[in-house]
Short mmCIF file of C-alpha atoms in Angstrom, two decimals:
data_model
loop_
_atom_site.label_atom_id
_atom_site.label_comp_id
_atom_site.label_asym_id
_atom_site.label_seq_id
_atom_site.Cartn_x
_atom_site.Cartn_y
_atom_site.Cartn_z
CA LYS A 1 -0.27 -0.07 -0.08
CA ILE A 2 1.68 3.33 -1.07
CA THR A 3 0.62 6.22 1.08
CA LEU A 4 1.72 9.98 1.75
CA GLY A 5 4.77 10.22 3.18
CA ASP A 6 5.95 6.67 1.98
CA ILE A 7 9.95 7.16 1.75
CA GLY A 8 10.21 4.11 -0.58
CA PHE A 9 7.66 5.95 -3.16
CA ALA A 10 9.74 8.97 -2.79
CA ILE A 11 12.87 7.45 -3.68
CA ILE A 12 11.12 5.79 -6.75
CA ILE A 13 10.02 9.09 -7.97
CA ILE A 14 13.30 10.82 -7.59
CA THR A 15 15.11 7.98 -9.18
CA ILE A 16 12.82 8.17 -12.58
CA LEU A 17 12.98 12.19 -12.46
CA ILE A 18 16.99 11.58 -12.54
CA LYS A 19 16.84 9.15 -15.32
CA PHE A 20 14.62 11.73 -17.15
CA ILE A 21 17.25 14.38 -16.66
CA LEU A 22 19.93 12.28 -17.45
CA LEU A 23 18.06 10.68 -20.61
CA PRO A 24 19.90 12.62 -23.19
CA LEU A 25 23.47 11.56 -21.96
CA ALA A 26 22.22 8.01 -21.17
CA THR A 27 20.92 7.81 -24.79
CA LYS A 28 24.27 8.95 -26.33
CA SER A 29 25.96 6.52 -23.95
CA ILE A 30 24.02 3.74 -25.19
CA LYS A 31 24.53 4.34 -28.62
CA THR A 32 28.28 4.74 -27.92
CA GLN A 33 27.63 0.99 -26.58
CA ILE A 34 26.03 -0.16 -29.72
CA LEU A 35 28.97 1.50 -31.91
CA MET A 36 31.54 0.15 -29.86
CA LYS A 37 30.02 -3.34 -30.35
CA LYS A 38 30.05 -2.78 -34.08
CA MET A 39 33.78 -1.61 -33.62
CA GLU A 40 34.83 -4.67 -31.97
CA PRO A 41 36.12 -6.78 -35.05
CA GLU A 42 37.75 -3.93 -36.58
CA MET A 43 39.43 -2.69 -33.18
CA LYS A 44 40.65 -6.54 -33.10
CA GLN A 45 41.94 -6.53 -36.74
CA LEU A 46 43.71 -3.05 -36.12
CA LYS A 47 45.34 -4.42 -33.23
CA ARG A 48 46.86 -7.33 -35.09
CA ASP A 49 47.96 -5.23 -38.15
CA PHE A 50 49.70 -2.41 -36.00
CA PRO A 51 51.44 -3.95 -33.17
CA ASN A 52 53.51 -0.71 -32.76
CA LYS A 53 51.74 0.83 -29.61
CA GLU A 54 51.95 4.84 -30.99
CA GLU A 55 50.79 3.57 -34.45
CA GLN A 56 48.01 1.19 -32.97
CA ALA A 57 47.09 4.48 -30.65
CA LYS A 58 46.83 6.41 -33.90
CA LYS A 59 45.00 4.35 -35.85
CA THR A 60 42.43 3.50 -32.90
CA PHE A 61 41.84 7.40 -32.63
CA GLU A 62 41.04 7.51 -36.49
CA LEU A 63 38.47 4.77 -36.23
CA TYR A 64 36.92 6.30 -33.02
CA LYS A 65 36.78 9.32 -35.30
CA LYS A 66 35.37 7.38 -38.15
CA TYR A 67 32.56 6.01 -36.03
CA GLY A 68 31.88 9.53 -34.14
CA THR A 69 32.26 7.89 -30.79
CA SER A 70 34.28 7.97 -27.83
CA PRO A 71 35.01 5.36 -25.12
CA PHE A 72 34.66 7.69 -22.12
CA SER A 73 31.31 9.30 -22.80
CA GLY A 74 29.68 6.23 -20.48
CA CYS A 75 32.04 7.60 -18.00
CA LEU A 76 30.01 10.81 -17.27
CA ILE A 77 26.75 9.08 -16.31
CA ALA A 78 28.24 7.06 -13.41
CA LEU A 79 30.17 9.73 -12.28
CA ILE A 80 26.68 12.11 -11.96
CA GLN A 81 25.21 9.09 -10.25
CA LEU A 82 27.80 8.30 -7.47
CA PRO A 83 26.87 11.70 -5.51
CA ILE A 84 23.16 10.44 -5.39
CA ILE A 85 23.99 6.97 -4.14
CA ILE A 86 26.34 8.82 -1.32
CA ALA A 87 23.69 11.34 -0.40
CA LEU A 88 20.83 8.37 -0.03
CA TYR A 89 23.49 6.54 2.09
CA ARG A 90 24.09 9.59 3.90
CA VAL A 91 20.32 10.35 4.47
CA PHE A 92 19.70 6.63 5.80
CA ILE A 93 22.64 5.86 7.63
CA ASN A 94 21.51 6.93 11.08
CA GLY A 95 17.74 6.59 10.40
CA VAL A 96 15.22 9.11 9.16
CA SER A 97 14.44 12.47 10.91
CA PHE A 98 13.68 15.66 9.28
CA ASP A 99 14.02 19.28 10.82
CA PRO A 100 11.09 21.25 9.25
CA SER A 101 13.47 24.39 9.48
CA GLN A 102 15.72 22.98 7.19
CA ILE A 103 13.17 22.38 4.67
CA TYR A 104 12.14 24.98 1.67
CA SER A 105 8.68 26.65 2.91
CA PHE A 106 6.89 25.63 -0.29
CA ILE A 107 7.52 22.05 0.17
CA HIS A 108 4.54 20.01 1.61
CA ILE A 109 6.08 18.39 4.71
CA PRO A 110 3.75 14.76 5.54
CA THR A 111 2.40 14.56 8.93
CA ASN A 112 3.67 11.30 9.22
CA ILE A 113 6.78 9.56 7.48
CA HIS A 114 6.23 6.19 6.58
CA THR A 115 9.68 4.17 6.16
CA ASN A 116 8.13 0.91 5.92
CA PHE A 117 8.16 0.81 2.11
CA LEU A 118 4.36 -0.85 1.02
CA GLY A 119 4.29 -2.40 4.22
CA LEU A 120 7.07 -4.73 3.56
CA ILE A 121 10.69 -3.00 3.93
CA GLU A 122 12.04 -0.95 6.23
CA ILE A 123 13.75 1.53 3.73
CA HIS A 124 16.49 2.59 6.21
CA SER A 125 17.48 -0.91 7.07
CA LYS A 126 18.84 -4.09 4.80
CA SER A 127 16.92 -5.86 2.59
CA VAL A 128 17.96 -9.19 0.93
CA ILE A 129 14.66 -8.82 -1.29
CA LEU A 130 15.54 -5.70 -2.91
CA ALA A 131 19.80 -6.41 -2.69
CA ILE A 132 18.85 -9.78 -5.15
CA LEU A 133 16.59 -7.58 -7.37
CA ALA A 134 19.30 -4.86 -7.56
CA GLY A 135 22.05 -8.00 -8.65
CA GLY A 136 19.33 -9.62 -10.93
CA THR A 137 18.53 -6.16 -12.56
CA GLN A 138 22.05 -5.43 -13.07
CA PHE A 139 22.77 -8.66 -14.73
CA VAL A 140 20.07 -8.05 -17.50
CA GLN A 141 21.43 -4.59 -17.89
CA GLY A 142 24.74 -6.24 -18.74
CA TRP A 143 23.44 -9.28 -20.60
CA LEU A 144 21.81 -6.51 -22.84
CA ALA A 145 24.95 -4.77 -22.98
CA ASN A 146 26.98 -7.71 -24.22
CA PRO A 147 28.97 -7.48 -27.71
CA ILE A 148 26.98 -8.02 -30.77
CA LYS A 149 28.14 -11.72 -32.54
CA PRO A 150 30.11 -10.75 -35.55
CA LYS A 151 28.56 -12.51 -38.75
CA VAL A 152 30.39 -15.69 -39.53
CA GLU A 153 32.79 -15.45 -42.15
CA ILE A 154 34.58 -18.29 -44.05
CA VAL A 155 38.39 -17.88 -43.22
CA LYS A 156 41.18 -19.61 -44.79
CA GLU A 157 43.22 -21.84 -42.10
CA GLU A 158 46.32 -19.98 -43.01
CA ASP A 159 44.68 -16.76 -42.26
CA MET A 160 43.32 -17.82 -38.89
CA LYS A 161 45.29 -16.22 -36.07
CA ALA A 162 45.03 -17.00 -32.28
CA PRO A 163 43.72 -14.32 -30.04
CA THR A 164 46.46 -11.84 -28.59
CA PHE A 165 47.29 -11.62 -24.86
CA SER A 166 45.33 -8.20 -24.52
CA GLU A 167 42.34 -9.90 -26.76
CA GLN A 168 42.12 -12.70 -23.99
CA MET A 169 42.36 -10.25 -21.35
CA SER A 170 39.52 -7.95 -22.50
CA ASP A 171 37.16 -11.20 -23.33
CA SER A 172 37.98 -11.93 -19.99
CA MET A 173 37.44 -9.01 -18.45
CA GLN A 174 33.76 -8.64 -20.24
CA THR A 175 33.27 -11.80 -18.55
CA ASN A 176 34.00 -10.89 -15.32
CA VAL A 177 32.07 -7.77 -15.59
CA LYS A 178 28.82 -9.67 -16.75
CA TYR A 179 29.20 -12.15 -13.63
CA MET A 180 30.76 -10.11 -10.97
CA LEU A 181 29.16 -6.86 -11.06
CA PRO A 182 25.84 -8.02 -10.31
CA ILE A 183 26.94 -9.76 -7.27
CA PHE A 184 28.70 -6.64 -6.10
CA ILE A 185 26.06 -4.52 -6.64
CA ALA A 186 23.90 -7.09 -4.54
CA PHE A 187 26.26 -7.00 -1.77
CA ILE A 188 26.77 -3.23 -1.90
CA SER A 189 22.88 -2.58 -1.75
CA TYR A 190 22.66 -5.34 1.04
CA GLN A 191 25.64 -3.70 3.47
CA ILE A 192 24.52 -0.29 2.57
CA SER A 193 20.30 0.25 2.98
CA ALA A 194 17.43 -0.70 1.27
CA ALA A 195 17.24 2.88 0.32
CA VAL A 196 20.37 2.43 -1.85
CA ALA A 197 18.82 -1.07 -3.37
CA LEU A 198 15.70 0.42 -4.31
CA TYR A 199 17.67 3.30 -6.37
CA PHE A 200 19.50 0.57 -7.86
CA VAL A 201 16.53 -1.47 -8.65
CA VAL A 202 14.44 1.57 -10.25
CA SER A 203 17.67 2.70 -12.25
CA ASN A 204 18.73 -0.32 -13.84
CA THR A 205 14.86 -1.54 -14.59
CA PHE A 206 14.39 2.07 -16.32
CA THR A 207 18.03 1.52 -18.21
CA ILE A 208 17.00 -1.97 -19.40
CA ALA A 209 13.61 -0.55 -21.00
CA GLN A 210 15.76 1.94 -22.36
CA GLU A 211 18.64 -0.32 -23.86
CA TRP A 212 15.66 -2.60 -24.87
#
């Protein structure tokens, strides 16, 4: 049951508002991810054709310029959201208490503040359910962000080359991010508070819908 003054409901509204404000940046970031997936076969070929690091860096820059993208465009979204997560943590770390004198006069202050979200979860406490949902939604988000499988081409045996060490490392990192990041998010969500876990769940769900 959602009632006036329900903090959990307030967190959901704030999260959705933040996601809408960040929509232009997020859309650009997702488009960059798509382009990066399409670029991946060319990037691998480039590393093989130009083993010299200086020349490789130059050709990589040219490739990014050709596709009109940058590998760092997604970092800004994460940096902007970090203070929000810290703020939620700081608000709920010592319980919930509001001083009316510190709130703008035009904001309506509910008589009763409900910290029991939907009558099920204490928003300032730990929540296994929300932590699991945070990890699960993070996994789905990572699954959607998987690299596009390149088209299968017939290649002569003599032209086939074993993957380089850097390529193996890159594939290993992608696998670790896919499976370890959701576990990390679930652990952090449980350790901090249900408020942060709820933020992750709503934020990830919004991103999943957007990426889909």
